Short mmCIF file of C-alpha atoms and ligand atoms in Angstrom, two decimals:
data_model
loop_
_atom_site.label_atom_id
_atom_site.label_comp_id
_atom_site.label_asym_id
_atom_site.label_seq_id
_atom_site.Cartn_x
_atom_site.Cartn_y
_atom_site.Cartn_z
CA MET A 1 24.05 239.08 -59.16
CA THR A 2 20.52 237.68 -60.01
CA GLU A 3 20.91 239.10 -63.79
CA PHE A 4 24.26 237.49 -63.58
CA LEU A 5 22.86 234.10 -62.71
CA ASP A 6 20.25 234.21 -65.28
CA GLU A 7 22.46 234.85 -68.00
CA ALA A 8 24.74 231.74 -66.74
CA ARG A 9 21.42 229.63 -66.78
CA ALA A 10 20.78 230.95 -70.44
CA ILE A 11 24.08 229.91 -71.53
CA LEU A 12 24.90 226.50 -69.57
CA GLY A 13 21.20 225.41 -68.89
CA GLU A 14 19.47 225.65 -65.48
CA ALA A 15 20.83 222.20 -64.24
CA HIS A 16 24.44 223.42 -64.60
CA VAL A 17 24.41 226.56 -62.47
CA LEU A 18 24.44 225.24 -59.18
CA THR A 19 23.66 227.52 -55.91
CA THR A 20 22.81 224.57 -53.33
CA ASP A 21 24.27 221.25 -52.54
CA LEU A 22 27.70 222.55 -53.11
CA ALA A 23 29.74 220.58 -50.71
CA ALA A 24 31.74 218.51 -53.18
CA TYR A 25 33.06 221.82 -54.76
CA VAL A 26 34.03 224.02 -51.87
CA THR A 27 36.53 222.09 -49.65
CA ASP A 28 39.91 221.24 -50.93
CA TRP A 29 41.24 217.37 -50.62
CA ARG A 30 43.19 217.94 -47.48
CA GLY A 31 40.19 219.71 -45.65
CA LYS A 32 42.39 222.94 -45.08
CA PHE A 33 40.30 225.40 -47.09
CA THR A 34 36.66 225.77 -47.37
CA GLY A 35 34.96 228.49 -49.42
CA GLN A 36 31.60 229.76 -50.21
CA PRO A 37 31.01 230.66 -53.62
CA LEU A 38 28.49 232.55 -55.45
CA ALA A 39 27.71 229.50 -57.62
CA VAL A 40 29.08 226.42 -59.30
CA LEU A 41 28.96 226.62 -62.89
CA ARG A 42 29.30 223.50 -65.19
CA PRO A 43 29.75 224.18 -69.04
CA ALA A 44 29.70 221.42 -71.32
CA ASP A 45 32.17 222.54 -73.91
CA THR A 46 34.82 224.92 -75.01
CA ALA A 47 32.09 227.28 -76.69
CA GLN A 48 30.28 227.27 -73.35
CA VAL A 49 33.73 227.99 -71.11
CA ALA A 50 34.16 230.88 -73.41
CA ALA A 51 30.66 232.48 -73.19
CA THR A 52 31.01 231.71 -69.59
CA VAL A 53 34.32 233.63 -69.01
CA ARG A 54 32.83 236.56 -71.08
CA LEU A 55 29.80 236.69 -68.65
CA CYS A 56 32.20 236.88 -65.80
CA ALA A 57 34.45 239.38 -67.35
CA ALA A 58 31.19 241.50 -68.08
CA HIS A 59 30.06 241.33 -64.31
CA GLY A 60 33.50 241.45 -62.66
CA VAL A 61 33.05 238.00 -61.39
CA PRO A 62 36.12 236.27 -60.43
CA ILE A 63 36.49 232.72 -61.71
CA VAL A 64 38.01 229.59 -59.68
CA PRO A 65 38.68 226.85 -62.19
CA GLN A 66 38.30 223.22 -60.90
CA GLY A 67 39.23 219.75 -62.02
CA GLY A 68 39.16 216.69 -60.04
CA ASN A 69 39.67 218.95 -56.68
CA THR A 70 42.59 216.86 -55.60
CA GLY A 71 45.12 219.55 -55.48
CA MET A 72 47.05 219.82 -52.42
CA CYS A 73 47.26 223.62 -52.08
CA GLY A 74 43.74 224.90 -52.11
CA GLY A 75 44.07 226.18 -55.50
CA ALA A 76 40.64 225.06 -56.91
CA THR A 77 38.74 226.31 -53.64
CA PRO A 78 37.00 229.69 -53.59
CA ASP A 79 37.49 232.29 -50.95
CA GLY A 80 34.71 232.81 -48.50
CA SER A 81 33.58 236.37 -50.14
CA GLY A 82 30.40 234.68 -51.80
CA ALA A 83 31.38 236.56 -54.92
CA GLN A 84 33.66 234.07 -56.73
CA VAL A 85 32.10 231.26 -59.20
CA VAL A 86 33.73 227.61 -59.07
CA LEU A 87 34.08 226.89 -62.68
CA SER A 88 34.14 223.03 -63.04
CA LEU A 89 35.50 221.33 -66.12
CA SER A 90 34.22 217.94 -65.34
CA ARG A 91 31.74 217.88 -68.24
CA LEU A 92 34.57 218.64 -71.03
CA ASN A 93 35.17 215.00 -70.74
CA ARG A 94 35.44 213.89 -74.57
CA VAL A 95 38.39 212.35 -76.38
CA ARG A 96 38.85 214.46 -79.47
CA SER A 97 41.05 212.04 -81.63
CA ILE A 98 43.98 209.60 -81.14
CA ASP A 99 46.62 209.07 -83.73
CA PRO A 100 48.67 205.93 -82.81
CA LEU A 101 51.13 206.59 -85.65
CA ASN A 102 51.62 210.02 -84.53
CA ASN A 103 51.78 208.82 -80.88
CA THR A 104 49.37 211.39 -79.80
CA LEU A 105 45.94 211.65 -78.08
CA THR A 106 43.70 214.98 -78.03
CA VAL A 107 41.54 215.20 -75.23
CA GLU A 108 39.02 217.68 -73.32
CA ALA A 109 40.34 218.78 -69.90
CA GLY A 110 37.79 217.27 -67.73
CA CYS A 111 38.84 213.53 -68.85
CA VAL A 112 40.04 211.59 -65.69
CA LEU A 113 43.71 210.59 -65.92
CA GLN A 114 42.79 207.08 -65.15
CA ALA A 115 40.43 207.18 -68.31
CA ILE A 116 43.34 208.44 -70.53
CA GLN A 117 45.80 205.67 -69.32
CA ALA A 118 43.38 203.30 -70.15
CA LEU A 119 42.64 204.51 -73.59
CA ALA A 120 46.15 204.79 -74.37
CA ALA A 121 46.42 201.07 -73.22
CA GLU A 122 43.57 199.88 -75.46
CA HIS A 123 45.67 201.32 -78.40
CA ASP A 124 48.88 199.69 -77.25
CA ARG A 125 50.43 202.88 -76.11
CA LEU A 126 51.30 204.44 -72.62
CA PHE A 127 50.38 207.54 -71.15
CA PRO A 128 52.73 207.60 -68.39
CA LEU A 129 51.38 210.27 -65.93
CA SER A 130 50.69 208.16 -63.11
CA LEU A 131 49.82 209.33 -59.25
CA GLY A 132 47.75 208.54 -56.37
CA ALA A 133 44.84 210.64 -57.44
CA GLU A 134 44.77 209.11 -60.79
CA GLY A 135 41.05 207.85 -60.42
CA SER A 136 39.74 211.24 -59.88
CA CYS A 137 42.07 214.06 -60.84
CA GLN A 138 41.44 215.46 -64.45
CA ILE A 139 44.23 216.16 -67.25
CA GLY A 140 43.14 219.94 -67.18
CA GLY A 141 44.29 219.87 -63.19
CA ASN A 142 47.33 217.75 -64.05
CA ILE A 143 48.32 220.20 -66.69
CA ALA A 144 47.42 223.24 -64.64
CA THR A 145 49.62 222.03 -61.80
CA ASN A 146 52.32 220.51 -63.98
CA ALA A 147 51.99 217.33 -61.84
CA GLY A 148 54.71 214.87 -61.50
CA GLY A 149 53.94 211.46 -60.20
CA VAL A 150 56.03 208.07 -60.00
CA GLN A 151 57.43 207.73 -63.56
CA VAL A 152 59.00 211.32 -63.77
CA LEU A 153 62.53 209.67 -63.63
CA ARG A 154 61.64 208.08 -67.09
CA TYR A 155 59.28 210.33 -68.77
CA GLY A 156 59.46 213.73 -67.23
CA ASN A 157 56.58 215.94 -65.78
CA THR A 158 53.33 216.68 -67.22
CA ARG A 159 54.94 219.75 -68.99
CA ASP A 160 57.10 217.09 -70.85
CA LEU A 161 53.96 215.22 -72.03
CA VAL A 162 51.88 217.91 -73.46
CA LEU A 163 52.34 218.92 -77.15
CA GLY A 164 49.26 221.28 -77.55
CA LEU A 165 46.86 223.05 -75.76
CA GLU A 166 43.55 224.97 -76.12
CA VAL A 167 42.93 227.67 -73.47
CA VAL A 168 40.25 230.23 -72.93
CA LEU A 169 41.59 233.83 -71.98
CA ALA A 170 40.51 235.98 -69.47
CA ASP A 171 38.71 237.71 -72.13
CA GLY A 172 36.56 234.77 -73.17
CA GLN A 173 38.78 234.41 -76.67
CA VAL A 174 39.86 230.92 -77.49
CA LEU A 175 43.60 230.38 -77.85
CA ASN A 176 44.24 227.34 -80.32
CA LEU A 177 47.42 225.91 -79.80
CA LEU A 178 46.22 222.45 -80.33
CA ARG A 179 49.31 221.38 -82.47
CA ALA A 180 50.70 217.84 -82.30
CA LEU A 181 53.89 218.66 -83.43
CA ARG A 182 57.34 217.59 -81.95
CA LYS A 183 59.27 220.39 -83.45
CA ASP A 184 57.78 224.02 -83.74
CA ASN A 185 60.17 226.98 -83.28
CA THR A 186 57.79 229.65 -84.69
CA GLY A 187 58.24 232.21 -81.83
CA TYR A 188 57.35 231.90 -78.19
CA ASP A 189 56.21 228.61 -76.91
CA LEU A 190 53.01 229.88 -75.45
CA LYS A 191 51.50 226.61 -74.06
CA HIS A 192 54.25 226.43 -71.34
CA LEU A 193 52.83 229.96 -69.77
CA PHE A 194 49.51 228.07 -69.06
CA ILE A 195 51.24 224.49 -68.08
CA GLY A 196 52.00 224.96 -64.12
CA SER A 197 49.96 228.28 -63.92
CA GLU A 198 47.46 226.68 -61.44
CA GLY A 199 44.56 228.27 -63.27
CA THR A 200 45.60 231.82 -63.02
CA LEU A 201 46.44 232.79 -66.70
CA GLY A 202 43.31 231.15 -68.58
CA ILE A 203 41.21 228.19 -68.63
CA ILE A 204 42.45 224.76 -70.41
CA THR A 205 39.77 223.36 -72.23
CA ALA A 206 41.73 220.78 -74.14
CA ALA A 207 45.22 219.38 -74.93
CA VAL A 208 47.31 217.06 -77.03
CA LEU A 209 49.02 214.45 -75.05
CA LYS A 210 52.33 212.49 -75.91
CA LEU A 211 52.22 208.74 -76.24
CA PHE A 212 54.69 206.28 -75.65
CA PRO A 213 55.21 202.35 -76.39
CA ALA A 214 53.27 200.24 -74.17
CA PRO A 215 55.74 198.36 -71.56
CA HIS A 216 54.73 194.87 -71.82
CA ALA A 217 57.52 193.80 -69.20
CA GLN A 218 57.80 195.20 -65.77
CA ALA A 219 59.93 194.23 -62.90
CA VAL A 220 59.35 195.66 -59.44
CA ALA A 221 61.29 195.40 -56.15
CA PHE A 222 61.38 196.89 -52.78
CA ALA A 223 64.98 197.20 -51.29
CA ALA A 224 66.16 198.17 -47.84
CA PHE A 225 68.99 200.61 -46.43
CA LYS A 226 70.51 201.97 -43.36
CA THR A 227 70.75 205.35 -45.05
CA PRO A 228 69.72 207.31 -48.00
CA GLN A 229 73.25 207.70 -49.26
CA GLN A 230 72.93 203.94 -50.08
CA ALA A 231 69.64 204.58 -51.87
CA LEU A 232 71.50 207.29 -53.97
CA GLN A 233 74.27 204.70 -54.96
CA LEU A 234 71.58 202.38 -55.98
CA LEU A 235 70.01 204.96 -58.23
CA GLY A 236 73.33 205.47 -60.07
CA LEU A 237 73.79 202.06 -60.29
CA MET A 238 70.51 200.70 -61.36
CA ARG A 239 70.32 203.60 -64.06
CA GLY A 240 73.85 202.62 -65.65
CA GLN A 241 72.76 199.03 -65.58
CA LEU A 242 69.14 199.38 -67.03
CA GLY A 243 69.33 203.04 -68.89
CA ASP A 244 65.77 204.12 -69.92
CA ARG A 245 64.12 201.19 -69.16
CA PHE A 246 64.64 202.20 -65.35
CA THR A 247 61.31 204.01 -64.56
CA ALA A 248 60.50 204.64 -60.94
CA PHE A 249 62.59 205.23 -57.57
CA GLU A 250 60.75 206.22 -54.65
CA LEU A 251 62.27 206.40 -51.38
CA MET A 252 60.31 205.83 -47.90
CA SER A 253 61.39 206.30 -44.09
CA GLN A 254 61.05 203.41 -41.84
CA ALA A 255 58.24 205.83 -40.29
CA SER A 256 56.39 205.98 -43.54
CA VAL A 257 56.20 202.40 -43.95
CA ALA A 258 55.17 201.81 -40.27
CA MET A 259 52.38 204.18 -40.71
CA VAL A 260 51.16 202.60 -43.84
CA ARG A 261 51.02 199.37 -41.88
CA ARG A 262 49.18 200.86 -38.97
CA TYR A 263 46.45 202.37 -41.13
CA PHE A 264 46.19 199.47 -43.90
CA PRO A 265 46.81 196.23 -41.54
CA ALA A 266 46.70 194.01 -44.80
CA THR A 267 50.15 195.56 -45.95
CA PRO A 268 52.64 192.71 -45.61
CA ALA A 269 55.74 193.05 -43.35
CA LEU A 270 58.52 192.80 -46.12
CA PHE A 271 61.35 192.29 -44.02
CA GLY A 272 62.38 190.16 -40.75
CA THR A 273 63.78 193.31 -38.92
CA PRO A 274 62.93 196.78 -39.58
CA HIS A 275 65.20 199.03 -41.84
CA ALA A 276 65.80 202.51 -41.56
CA TRP A 277 64.95 203.20 -45.12
CA HIS A 278 63.32 201.58 -48.28
CA VAL A 279 63.03 202.24 -52.02
CA LEU A 280 60.45 200.87 -54.47
CA MET A 281 61.81 200.70 -57.79
CA GLN A 282 60.49 199.74 -61.03
CA ALA A 283 61.86 198.90 -64.43
CA SER A 284 59.76 198.26 -67.81
CA ASP A 285 60.26 197.49 -71.38
CA ALA A 286 58.17 197.33 -74.60
CA SER A 287 60.09 193.92 -75.37
CA GLY A 288 60.32 190.71 -73.45
CA GLN A 289 59.78 189.86 -69.68
CA GLN A 290 62.86 187.43 -69.56
CA ALA A 291 65.26 189.79 -70.83
CA LEU A 292 64.25 192.62 -68.46
CA ASP A 293 64.15 190.31 -65.47
CA ALA A 294 67.55 188.99 -66.24
CA ALA A 295 68.75 192.45 -66.58
CA PHE A 296 67.00 193.70 -63.38
CA GLN A 297 68.08 190.67 -61.25
CA ALA A 298 71.97 191.20 -62.55
CA ALA A 299 71.77 194.74 -61.47
CA LEU A 300 70.40 194.08 -57.98
CA GLU A 301 73.02 191.29 -57.45
CA VAL A 302 75.70 193.73 -58.36
CA ALA A 303 74.10 196.26 -55.41
CA LEU A 304 74.00 193.33 -52.98
CA GLU A 305 77.52 192.19 -53.68
CA GLN A 306 78.88 195.73 -53.32
CA GLY A 307 76.87 195.98 -49.75
CA ILE A 308 74.63 198.99 -51.45
CA ILE A 309 71.30 197.00 -50.41
CA ASP A 310 71.04 195.23 -47.20
CA ASP A 311 67.91 193.42 -47.90
CA VAL A 312 65.77 193.16 -51.22
CA VAL A 313 61.97 191.66 -52.25
CA VAL A 314 61.70 191.32 -56.02
CA ALA A 315 57.89 190.88 -57.03
CA THR A 316 57.47 187.56 -58.48
CA SER A 317 53.83 188.30 -59.91
CA GLU A 318 51.70 191.11 -60.95
CA ALA A 319 49.87 190.88 -57.67
CA GLN A 320 52.77 191.34 -55.46
CA ALA A 321 53.98 193.98 -57.69
CA HIS A 322 50.75 195.69 -56.84
CA GLU A 323 51.18 194.95 -53.28
CA LEU A 324 54.29 196.30 -53.21
CA TRP A 325 53.34 199.68 -54.91
CA ALA A 326 50.22 199.97 -52.38
CA VAL A 327 52.72 200.79 -49.79
CA ARG A 328 54.04 203.90 -51.54
CA GLU A 329 50.49 204.73 -52.64
CA ASN A 330 48.90 204.34 -49.29
CA ILE A 331 51.57 206.67 -47.61
CA SER A 332 49.01 210.10 -48.52
CA GLU A 333 46.09 208.28 -47.16
CA ALA A 334 47.61 207.01 -44.12
CA GLN A 335 48.85 210.54 -43.24
CA GLN A 336 45.08 211.87 -43.46
CA HIS A 337 44.00 209.39 -40.88
CA ASP A 338 47.44 209.68 -38.73
CA GLY A 339 46.35 213.80 -38.50
CA SER A 340 48.15 217.10 -38.24
CA ASN A 341 51.39 217.01 -39.75
CA ILE A 342 53.18 220.15 -41.49
CA LYS A 343 53.94 219.21 -44.98
CA HIS A 344 56.58 220.00 -47.29
CA ASP A 345 57.06 219.15 -50.90
CA ILE A 346 60.63 219.85 -51.57
CA ALA A 347 63.58 219.44 -54.41
CA VAL A 348 67.15 219.88 -54.03
CA PRO A 349 69.63 218.36 -56.68
CA VAL A 350 69.32 214.59 -56.70
CA SER A 351 73.04 214.22 -55.57
CA GLY A 352 72.02 216.61 -52.40
CA VAL A 353 69.42 214.58 -51.09
CA PRO A 354 71.31 212.53 -48.44
CA ALA A 355 73.15 215.37 -47.28
CA PHE A 356 69.91 217.64 -47.11
CA ILE A 357 68.13 215.07 -44.94
CA ASP A 358 71.28 214.43 -42.61
CA GLU A 359 71.07 218.30 -42.12
CA VAL A 360 67.54 218.92 -41.52
CA LEU A 361 66.50 215.90 -39.23
CA PRO A 362 68.79 216.97 -36.42
CA LEU A 363 67.45 220.69 -36.68
CA LEU A 364 64.07 219.28 -36.36
CA GLN A 365 64.86 216.93 -33.37
CA ALA A 366 66.80 219.84 -31.64
CA ALA A 367 63.69 222.18 -31.98
CA TYR A 368 60.99 219.74 -31.26
CA GLU A 369 62.08 216.55 -29.21
CA GLY A 370 60.01 213.48 -30.31
CA VAL A 371 59.04 215.03 -33.64
CA ARG A 372 58.03 212.28 -36.19
CA PRO A 373 59.36 213.34 -39.92
CA ILE A 374 57.50 211.29 -42.38
CA VAL A 375 59.99 211.40 -45.40
CA TYR A 376 59.04 209.93 -48.77
CA GLY A 377 58.98 210.61 -52.56
CA HIS A 378 60.63 210.66 -55.91
CA LEU A 379 64.34 210.48 -55.01
CA GLY A 380 65.12 209.99 -58.30
CA ASP A 381 63.79 213.43 -58.95
CA GLY A 382 65.22 214.93 -56.14
CA ASN A 383 61.82 215.58 -54.87
CA LEU A 384 60.91 214.60 -51.29
CA HIS A 385 57.51 214.79 -49.42
CA PHE A 386 58.87 215.86 -46.00
CA ASN A 387 56.13 215.77 -43.81
CA VAL A 388 56.58 216.68 -40.15
CA SER A 389 53.94 214.98 -37.84
CA ARG A 390 53.60 216.26 -34.30
CA PRO A 391 55.58 214.67 -31.43
CA ALA A 392 53.67 213.03 -28.91
CA GLY A 393 51.71 215.23 -26.28
CA TRP A 394 51.02 217.93 -28.69
CA THR A 395 47.51 218.55 -29.84
CA THR A 396 46.81 219.41 -33.64
CA PRO A 397 45.86 222.88 -33.11
CA GLY A 398 49.17 223.38 -31.23
CA TRP A 399 50.92 221.85 -33.93
CA GLN A 400 49.54 223.87 -36.31
CA LEU A 401 50.56 227.05 -34.76
CA GLU A 402 54.27 225.77 -35.15
CA THR A 403 53.55 225.85 -38.96
CA ASP A 404 55.84 229.00 -39.76
CA ARG A 405 58.80 227.77 -37.34
CA VAL A 406 58.76 224.20 -38.89
CA ASN A 407 58.56 225.76 -42.49
CA ALA A 408 61.60 228.06 -41.44
CA ILE A 409 63.52 225.11 -40.49
CA VAL A 410 63.00 222.92 -43.64
CA LEU A 411 62.83 225.55 -46.12
CA ASP A 412 65.86 227.67 -45.03
CA VAL A 413 67.91 224.40 -45.49
CA VAL A 414 66.03 223.81 -49.08
CA ALA A 415 67.22 227.40 -50.22
CA ARG A 416 70.84 226.72 -49.08
CA TYR A 417 70.88 223.71 -51.49
CA GLN A 418 69.55 225.90 -54.20
CA GLY A 419 66.38 223.67 -53.94
CA SER A 420 62.35 224.43 -54.46
CA PHE A 421 60.12 224.88 -51.73
CA SER A 422 57.27 223.54 -53.91
CA ALA A 423 58.65 220.93 -56.27
CA GLU A 424 55.24 219.03 -57.49
CA HIS A 425 52.15 220.43 -55.76
CA GLY A 426 52.10 224.21 -56.81
CA LEU A 427 51.40 227.05 -54.53
CA GLY A 428 47.77 227.54 -54.66
CA GLN A 429 46.56 229.42 -51.51
CA LEU A 430 48.72 227.55 -49.19
CA LYS A 431 52.16 228.53 -50.28
CA ASN A 432 51.80 231.41 -52.34
CA HIS A 433 53.26 233.59 -49.50
CA GLU A 434 56.28 231.52 -49.58
CA MET A 435 57.04 233.03 -53.16
CA LEU A 436 57.94 236.33 -51.29
CA LEU A 437 60.39 234.72 -48.88
CA TYR A 438 62.18 232.14 -51.37
CA LYS A 439 62.03 233.61 -54.91
CA ALA A 440 64.12 236.80 -56.09
CA PRO A 441 61.85 240.06 -56.28
CA LEU A 442 62.80 240.16 -60.08
CA GLU A 443 61.42 236.67 -60.74
CA VAL A 444 58.12 237.47 -58.78
CA ASP A 445 57.78 240.81 -60.59
CA VAL A 446 58.18 239.17 -63.86
CA MET A 447 55.43 236.92 -63.17
CA ARG A 448 53.34 239.76 -62.00
CA ARG A 449 53.76 241.33 -65.36
CA VAL A 450 52.84 238.08 -67.24
CA LYS A 451 49.56 237.85 -65.01
CA GLN A 452 48.82 241.47 -65.74
CA ALA A 453 49.13 241.16 -69.55
CA LEU A 454 46.76 238.06 -69.69
CA ASP A 455 44.27 239.00 -66.99
CA PRO A 456 44.32 242.68 -66.48
CA GLN A 457 40.94 242.47 -64.21
CA GLY A 458 42.38 239.79 -62.23
CA LEU A 459 39.60 237.78 -62.26
CA ILE A 460 41.04 234.24 -62.97
CA ASN A 461 41.70 232.59 -59.95
CA PRO A 462 42.84 235.52 -58.08
CA ARG A 463 45.15 235.45 -55.29
CA LYS A 464 46.42 231.90 -55.92
CA LEU A 465 50.05 231.23 -56.80
CA LEU A 466 50.76 234.94 -56.51
CA PRO A 467 50.00 236.58 -53.30
CA ASP A 468 48.69 240.49 -52.97
C1 FAD B 501 46.40 210.90 -53.07
C2 FAD B 501 47.10 212.01 -53.79
C3 FAD B 501 48.29 211.54 -54.39
C4 FAD B 501 48.94 212.87 -55.07
N1 FAD B 501 50.02 212.58 -55.89
C5 FAD B 501 50.87 213.46 -56.64
C6 FAD B 501 51.69 213.22 -57.02
O1 FAD B 501 52.32 211.99 -56.95
N2 FAD B 501 52.34 214.27 -57.79
C7 FAD B 501 51.94 215.47 -58.06
O2 FAD B 501 52.17 216.43 -58.75
N3 FAD B 501 50.52 215.72 -57.46
C8 FAD B 501 49.93 214.79 -56.74
N4 FAD B 501 49.04 214.93 -55.98
C9 FAD B 501 48.07 216.22 -56.23
C10 FAD B 501 47.19 216.37 -57.08
O3 FAD B 501 46.52 215.13 -57.51
C11 FAD B 501 47.50 216.80 -58.47
O4 FAD B 501 47.94 218.25 -58.44
C12 FAD B 501 46.89 217.04 -59.77
O5 FAD B 501 47.35 217.31 -61.09
C13 FAD B 501 45.54 217.87 -59.58
O6 FAD B 501 44.53 217.58 -60.65
P1 FAD B 501 42.72 217.80 -60.32
O7 FAD B 501 42.31 217.79 -61.70
O8 FAD B 501 42.48 217.33 -59.29
O9 FAD B 501 43.01 219.62 -59.91
P2 FAD B 501 42.38 220.66 -58.93
O10 FAD B 501 42.50 220.35 -57.46
O11 FAD B 501 40.70 220.53 -59.37
O12 FAD B 501 42.87 221.85 -59.34
C14 FAD B 501 44.35 222.17 -59.21
C15 FAD B 501 44.52 223.55 -59.60
O13 FAD B 501 44.78 223.50 -61.04
C16 FAD B 501 43.73 224.39 -61.52
N5 FAD B 501 43.07 223.75 -62.79
C17 FAD B 501 42.20 222.80 -62.54
N6 FAD B 501 41.53 222.42 -63.78
C18 FAD B 501 41.86 223.35 -64.70
C19 FAD B 501 41.80 223.69 -65.89
N7 FAD B 501 41.05 222.98 -66.69
N8 FAD B 501 42.14 225.08 -66.62
C20 FAD B 501 43.06 225.74 -65.77
N9 FAD B 501 43.00 225.72 -64.24
C21 FAD B 501 42.72 224.48 -63.91
C22 FAD B 501 42.62 224.93 -60.39
O14 FAD B 501 42.42 226.08 -60.32
C23 FAD B 501 43.76 224.59 -59.10
O15 FAD B 501 44.73 225.76 -59.15
C24 FAD B 501 48.19 214.15 -55.32
C25 FAD B 501 47.04 214.16 -54.86
C26 FAD B 501 46.42 213.18 -53.91
C27 FAD B 501 44.95 213.43 -53.29
#
């Protein structure tokens, strides 16, 4: 490998072939996986990525692409063999162009999501992808995982926000699909193969992103209910009244909100008495605040009159809107502090969410008395983070040993609802084996054929997404 590392240094420069102080690159965000790479390689541009991939192909060295390393499934973490390299895209962080009239932005893969949002705002535009990790995740990672976030209800997943891509293929050739077109029926739309492929089919080096009019008016409220069925009724009502102006609808169980208050003591108590379920909702509009506030208030009044909502707090300032959003955004971190839980990131048809919850909760309670399900997420998309925290008296290692049994309880019900066992976070090395349990064999076989066609040596993020 000395020869390989010397050639890598010739391509990237001594300073960008790291073999020591690798801690920031070798463990995933949740701390579930730690690997041991041969080196971390930090190319500066597409040409260097292509030369590095060609070098790896020549030496048979497997590559693990890495963006902001905020993924939830260990997709960007190398294995422990010492034979893989981590290819960090962080230095590809240039903005190539912005075209406000075409409503597009062309950026390199290592641009941090928050910087892209800020650049769009400078041009009075919106890049709507928004998620808790936006200060450190990179657009290449967002595209590779087809990230969702809190505005999918109105703007769709990352897949819906990408018009073009530049990808370095497994043999080091650069596939230029960087078109800024909204219509283009000229054969297979290849970019969609790479979106959501978790770095297993090629290295994304740049993208053309869709921009939208900047929302100048926003209305935010936090509502409380007895049942998820009421929340679903409210979703229908708000969408009916506000149409496309309705942009976010996030469900949180009482246990989720209580956990945030425990670990973030500055979180305000929003209601005098606890409620079983809550929703954080947002409407936004490119035109006036007054008109939006009036429509938002009117819709909430209908909901109160019809008894759909039990209680509601409407933000009266931008600061209060941030405070309400913080409750939702701090759940992931609060769970980190709270310790061991078995996570699920599932989707069922939106209309089936209340019945799904009603069916799973008693099954879990019957199997594990005192279990604490932390249920929250994007109800408007039918996507729930359904995390099962250990009952009192269980140790962390003991609870982790129950993973397969807890997964089977939750995911078998998901399957009955024709749902998804991983709606947002992908599979990486954490959930790839579930592919074999919950996908049809033919679907898995077609995926393997695609992988074989694009990466015949099996060197691009091996054993992620697809198990052996
Ligand atoms: C607090 C918190 C909140 C989150 N909220 C959400 C949420 O609401 N919705 C959601 O969908 N996700 C969420 N996530 C998960 C995570 O932020 C997203 O998956 C994000 O898109 C990953 O981006 P990244 O740059 O960190 O990618 P990484 O973690 O570095 O990589 C993720 C995967 O993409 C591959 N990859 C990375 N860059 C490239 C590239 N340039 N080319 C090819 N492959 C590449 C990696 O190999 C890996 O398989 C959250 C994470 C945290 C920590």
